[in-house]
Structure formats: C-alpha cells, structure tokens
C-alpha cells in the first residue's frame, strides 16, 4: 500500500509541476537576521519559485517527492525546496564535475 501511494505521489509531482506552497507563515515568523523582513523573505521565495519553474523538469521524480515531503514538514519554503533539489542533483554528479 505504501509503495502504491509513493508511486502515485511521484506521478502527481512529476506531472503537475512545482507545488503551491503557503510561504506566508514562514516569512512572518520572527527571525534573528536584522536585514530579513517579511517583504524580503517573500521576494526570496518568489525568486526561488521562479527558478523552480524554469528548472523543475531537470530534477528526478524521486528527488521532487523527497524534497517536497521534507519541505512541507515545517513552514513550507520554495527556497528550501530549491536548495534540497539542487543538493540532491549535485550529489549525483561525479566528483569534480560542475
């Protein structure tokens, strides 16, 4: 049963494109970074979402599922989703490759 739901999830994420995340709560949460305001956080999230839209097809379905699940276990974030996907992609490259 778990395998079946994972396969369905993989197909949905691969077919549907970038998930829609509610980044508002994460951007409104207090942070200890003086230059980080809610508006700059939202701008960073928009920029990361735009990058995800452009790069979405280059990430594997497995990585999309894993990273989307990880990012939604706390305040969802396009910045975190993009970082997770890029890390997963880069970890698969041979040593020394760019």
Coordinates of N, CA, C and O in Angstrom, one line a residue:
X1 N 0.8 -1.2 0.0 CA 0.0 0.0 0.0 C 0.9 1.3 0.0 O 0.6 2.2 -0.7
X2 N 1.9 1.3 0.8 CA 2.8 2.4 0.9 C 3.5 2.6 -0.4 O 3.6 3.8 -0.9
X3 N 3.9 1.6 -1.0 CA 4.6 1.7 -2.3 C 3.6 2.3 -3.4 O 4.0 3.1 -4.2
X4 N 2.4 1.8 -3.4 CA 1.4 2.4 -4.3 C 1.2 3.9 -4.1 O 1.2 4.6 -5.1
X5 N 1.1 4.3 -2.9 CA 0.9 5.8 -2.7 C 2.1 6.5 -3.0 O 2.0 7.7 -3.5
X6 N 3.3 6.0 -2.8 CA 4.5 6.7 -3.2 C 4.6 6.8 -4.8 O 5.0 7.8 -5.3
X7 N 4.2 5.7 -5.5 CA 4.2 5.8 -6.9 C 3.2 6.8 -7.4 O 3.5 7.6 -8.4
X8 N 2.0 6.9 -6.8 CA 1.0 7.9 -7.2 C 1.6 9.2 -7.0 O 1.4 10.1 -7.8
X9 N 2.2 9.4 -5.8 CA 2.8 10.7 -5.4 C 3.8 11.2 -6.4 O 3.9 12.3 -6.8
X10 N 4.7 10.2 -6.8 CA 5.7 10.5 -7.8 C 5.1 11.0 -9.1 O 5.6 11.9 -9.7
X11 N 4.1 10.3 -9.6 CA 3.4 10.7 -10.8 C 2.8 12.0 -10.7 O 2.9 12.8 -11.6
X12 N 2.1 12.3 -9.6 CA 1.5 13.6 -9.5 C 2.5 14.8 -9.4 O 2.3 15.8 -10.1
X13 N 3.5 14.6 -8.7 CA 4.5 15.7 -8.6 C 5.2 15.8 -10.0 O 5.4 17.0 -10.4
X14 N 5.6 14.8 -10.6 CA 6.3 14.9 -11.9 C 5.3 15.5 -13.0 O 5.8 16.3 -13.8
X15 N 4.0 15.2 -12.9 CA 3.1 15.7 -13.9 C 2.7 17.1 -13.6 O 2.5 17.9 -14.5
X16 N 2.4 17.4 -12.4 CA 1.8 18.7 -12.0 C 2.8 19.9 -12.0 O 2.3 21.0 -12.0
X17 N 4.0 19.7 -11.9 CA 5.0 20.8 -11.8 C 5.2 21.2 -10.4 O 4.9 20.5 -9.4
X18 N 5.7 22.4 -10.2 CA 6.1 23.0 -8.9 C 4.8 23.0 -8.0 O 3.8 23.6 -8.4
X19 N 5.0 22.5 -6.8 CA 3.8 22.6 -5.9 C 3.5 24.0 -5.4 O 4.4 24.9 -5.5
X20 N 2.3 24.2 -5.0 CA 2.0 25.5 -4.5 C 2.2 25.5 -3.0 O 1.6 24.6 -2.3
X21 N 3.0 26.3 -2.5 CA 3.3 26.4 -1.0 C 2.8 27.6 -0.4 O 2.8 28.7 -1.0
X22 N 2.4 27.6 0.8 CA 2.0 28.8 1.6 C 3.2 29.2 2.4 O 3.4 28.8 3.5
X23 N 3.9 30.2 1.8 CA 5.2 30.6 2.4 C 4.9 31.8 3.4 O 5.8 32.2 4.1
X24 N 3.7 32.3 3.4 CA 3.4 33.4 4.3 C 3.7 33.2 5.8 O 4.4 34.1 6.3
X25 N 3.3 32.2 6.4 CA 3.6 32.0 7.8 C 5.1 31.9 8.1 O 5.6 32.5 9.1
X26 N 5.9 31.3 7.2 CA 7.3 31.3 7.4 C 8.0 32.6 7.3 O 9.0 32.9 7.9
X27 N 7.4 33.5 6.4 CA 8.0 34.8 6.2 C 7.6 35.8 7.3 O 8.2 36.8 7.5
X28 N 6.5 35.5 8.0 CA 6.0 36.3 9.0 C 6.6 36.0 10.4 O 6.5 36.7 11.3
X29 N 7.2 34.8 10.5 CA 7.8 34.3 11.7 C 9.0 35.2 12.1 O 9.7 35.6 11.2
X30 N 9.1 35.5 13.4 CA 10.3 36.3 13.8 C 11.6 35.6 13.5 O 11.7 34.4 13.7
X31 N 12.5 36.3 13.0 CA 13.9 35.8 12.7 C 14.9 36.7 13.3 O 14.7 37.8 13.6
X32 N 16.1 36.1 13.5 CA 17.2 36.9 14.2 C 18.1 37.5 13.2 O 19.3 37.8 13.5
X33 N 17.7 37.7 11.9 CA 18.5 38.3 10.9 C 18.0 39.7 10.7 O 16.9 39.8 10.1
X34 N 18.7 40.7 11.1 CA 18.2 42.1 11.0 C 17.7 42.5 9.7 O 16.7 43.2 9.5
X35 N 18.4 42.1 8.6 CA 18.1 42.6 7.3 C 17.0 41.8 6.6 O 16.6 42.0 5.5
X36 N 16.4 40.8 7.3 CA 15.4 39.9 6.8 C 14.0 40.4 7.2 O 13.6 40.2 8.4
X37 N 13.3 41.0 6.4 CA 11.9 41.4 6.7 C 11.0 40.5 6.0 O 11.4 39.7 5.1
X38 N 9.7 40.6 6.3 CA 8.7 39.8 5.6 C 8.7 40.0 4.1 O 8.6 39.1 3.3
X39 N 8.9 41.3 3.7 CA 8.8 41.6 2.3 C 10.1 41.0 1.6 O 10.0 40.5 0.5
X40 N 11.3 41.1 2.2 CA 12.4 40.5 1.6 C 12.4 39.0 1.5 O 12.8 38.3 0.6
X41 N 11.8 38.4 2.6 CA 11.5 36.9 2.6 C 10.6 36.5 1.4 O 10.9 35.6 0.7
X42 N 9.5 37.2 1.3 CA 8.6 36.9 0.2 C 9.2 37.1 -1.2 O 9.0 36.3 -2.1
X43 N 10.1 38.1 -1.3 CA 10.8 38.3 -2.6 C 11.8 37.1 -2.9 O 11.8 36.7 -4.0
X44 N 12.4 36.7 -1.8 CA 13.3 35.5 -2.0 C 12.5 34.3 -2.4 O 12.9 33.5 -3.2
X45 N 11.4 34.1 -1.7 CA 10.5 32.9 -2.1 C 10.0 33.0 -3.5 O 10.0 32.0 -4.2
X46 N 9.6 34.2 -4.0 CA 9.2 34.4 -5.3 C 10.3 34.0 -6.3 O 10.1 33.4 -7.3
X47 N 11.5 34.5 -6.0 CA 12.7 34.3 -6.9 C 13.0 32.8 -6.9 O 13.2 32.2 -8.0
X48 N 12.9 32.1 -5.8 CA 13.1 30.6 -5.7 C 12.0 29.9 -6.5 O 12.3 28.9 -7.2
X49 N 10.8 30.3 -6.4 CA 9.7 29.7 -7.1 C 9.9 29.8 -8.6 O 9.7 28.9 -9.4
X50 N 10.3 31.0 -9.1 CA 10.6 31.3 -10.5 C 11.7 30.4 -11.0 O 11.6 29.8 -12.1
X51 N 12.7 30.2 -10.2 CA 13.8 29.3 -10.6 C 13.3 27.8 -10.6 O 13.7 27.1 -11.6
X52 N 12.5 27.4 -9.7 CA 11.9 26.1 -9.7 C 11.1 25.8 -11.0 O 11.2 24.8 -11.6
X53 N 10.3 26.8 -11.4 CA 9.5 26.7 -12.6 C 10.4 26.4 -13.8 O 10.1 25.6 -14.6
X54 N 11.5 27.2 -13.9 CA 12.4 27.0 -15.0 C 13.2 25.7 -15.0 O 13.5 25.1 -16.0
X55 N 13.5 25.2 -13.8 CA 14.4 24.0 -13.6 C 13.7 22.7 -13.3 O 14.3 21.7 -13.2
X56 N 12.4 22.8 -13.0 CA 11.6 21.7 -12.5 C 11.9 20.4 -13.2 O 12.0 19.3 -12.6
X57 N 11.9 20.4 -14.5 CA 12.0 19.2 -15.3 C 13.3 18.5 -15.2 O 13.4 17.3 -15.5
X58 N 14.4 19.2 -14.8 CA 15.7 18.6 -14.7 C 15.9 17.7 -13.4 O 16.8 17.0 -13.3
X59 N 14.9 17.8 -12.5 CA 15.1 17.1 -11.2 C 14.3 15.8 -11.3 O 13.3 15.7 -12.0
X60 N 14.8 14.7 -10.7 CA 14.2 13.4 -10.8 C 12.9 13.4 -10.0 O 12.7 14.2 -9.0
X61 N 12.0 12.6 -10.4 CA 10.7 12.4 -9.7 C 10.9 12.0 -8.2 O 10.2 12.5 -7.3
X62 N 11.9 11.2 -8.0 CA 12.1 10.7 -6.6 C 12.6 11.9 -5.8 O 12.2 12.1 -4.6
X63 N 13.5 12.7 -6.3 CA 14.0 13.9 -5.6 C 12.9 14.9 -5.3 O 12.8 15.5 -4.3
X64 N 12.1 15.1 -6.3 CA 10.9 16.0 -6.2 C 10.0 15.6 -5.0 O 9.6 16.4 -4.2
X65 N 9.7 14.3 -5.0 CA 8.9 13.8 -3.9 C 9.6 13.9 -2.5 O 9.0 14.4 -1.6
X66 N 10.8 13.5 -2.5 CA 11.5 13.5 -1.2 C 11.6 15.0 -0.7 O 11.3 15.3 0.5
X67 N 12.1 15.9 -1.6 CA 12.3 17.3 -1.1 C 10.9 18.0 -0.8 O 10.9 18.7 0.1
X68 N 9.9 17.7 -1.6 CA 8.6 18.3 -1.3 C 8.1 17.8 0.0 O 7.6 18.6 0.8
X69 N 8.2 16.5 0.3 CA 7.8 16.0 1.6 C 8.6 16.6 2.7 O 8.0 17.0 3.7
X70 N 9.9 16.7 2.6 CA 10.7 17.3 3.6 C 10.4 18.8 3.9 O 10.3 19.2 5.0
X71 N 10.1 19.5 2.8 CA 9.9 21.0 2.9 C 8.5 21.2 3.5 O 8.3 22.3 4.1
X72 N 7.6 20.3 3.4 CA 6.2 20.5 3.9 C 6.1 20.1 5.4 O 5.1 20.2 6.0
X73 N 7.2 19.5 6.0 CA 7.1 19.1 7.4 C 7.3 20.2 8.4 O 7.2 20.0 9.5
X74 N 7.5 21.4 7.9 CA 7.6 22.6 8.7 C 7.1 23.7 7.8 O 6.4 23.5 6.9
X75 N 7.4 25.0 8.1 CA 6.9 26.1 7.3 C 7.4 25.9 5.8 O 8.6 25.9 5.6
X76 N 6.5 25.6 4.9 CA 6.9 25.4 3.5 C 7.7 26.5 2.9 O 7.4 27.7 3.3
X77 N 8.7 26.2 2.1 CA 9.5 27.2 1.6 C 10.1 26.8 0.2 O 10.6 25.7 0.0
X78 N 9.9 27.7 -0.8 CA 10.5 27.4 -2.1 C 12.0 27.5 -2.1 O 12.7 26.8 -2.8
X79 N 12.5 28.4 -1.2 CA 14.0 28.5 -1.1 C 14.5 27.1 -0.6 O 15.5 26.6 -1.1
X80 N 13.9 26.5 0.4 CA 14.3 25.2 1.0 C 14.1 24.1 0.0 O 15.0 23.2 -0.2
X81 N 13.0 24.2 -0.8 CA 12.7 23.1 -1.8 C 13.8 23.2 -2.9 O 14.3 22.2 -3.3
X82 N 14.1 24.4 -3.3 CA 15.1 24.5 -4.4 C 16.5 24.1 -3.9 O 17.2 23.3 -4.6
X83 N 16.8 24.4 -2.7 CA 18.1 24.0 -2.1 C 18.2 22.5 -2.0 O 19.2 21.9 -2.3
X84 N 17.1 21.9 -1.5 CA 17.1 20.4 -1.4 C 17.3 19.7 -2.8 O 18.0 18.8 -2.9
X85 N 16.5 20.2 -3.8 CA 16.6 19.6 -5.1 C 18.0 19.8 -5.7 O 18.5 18.9 -6.3
X86 N 18.5 21.0 -5.6 CA 19.9 21.2 -6.1 C 20.9 20.3 -5.4 O 21.8 19.8 -6.1
X87 N 20.8 20.2 -4.1 CA 21.7 19.3 -3.4 C 21.6 17.9 -3.8 O 22.6 17.2 -4.0
X88 N 20.4 17.4 -4.0 CA 20.2 16.0 -4.4 C 20.7 15.8 -5.8 O 21.4 14.8 -6.1
X89 N 20.5 16.8 -6.7 CA 21.0 16.7 -8.1 C 22.5 16.7 -8.1 O 23.2 15.9 -8.7
X90 N 23.1 17.6 -7.3 CA 24.6 17.8 -7.3 C 25.3 16.6 -6.7 O 26.4 16.2 -7.0
X91 N 24.6 15.9 -5.7 CA 25.2 14.7 -5.1 C 25.3 13.6 -6.0 O 26.2 12.7 -5.8
X92 N 24.6 13.6 -7.1 CA 24.6 12.5 -8.1 C 25.7 12.7 -9.1 O 26.0 11.8 -9.9
X93 N 26.3 13.9 -9.2 CA 27.3 14.2 -10.2 C 28.6 13.6 -9.8 O 28.9 13.5 -8.6
X94 N 29.4 13.1 -10.7 CA 30.7 12.6 -10.4 C 31.6 13.6 -9.7 O 31.4 14.8 -10.0
X95 N 32.5 13.2 -8.9 CA 33.4 14.1 -8.2 C 34.1 15.0 -9.2 O 34.6 14.5 -10.2
X96 N 34.2 16.2 -8.9 CA 34.9 17.2 -9.8 C 34.1 17.7 -10.9 O 34.5 18.7 -11.6
X97 N 32.9 17.2 -11.2 CA 32.1 17.7 -12.3 C 31.3 18.9 -11.8 O 31.0 19.0 -10.7
X98 N 31.1 19.8 -12.8 CA 30.3 21.0 -12.4 C 29.1 21.1 -13.2 O 28.9 20.6 -14.2

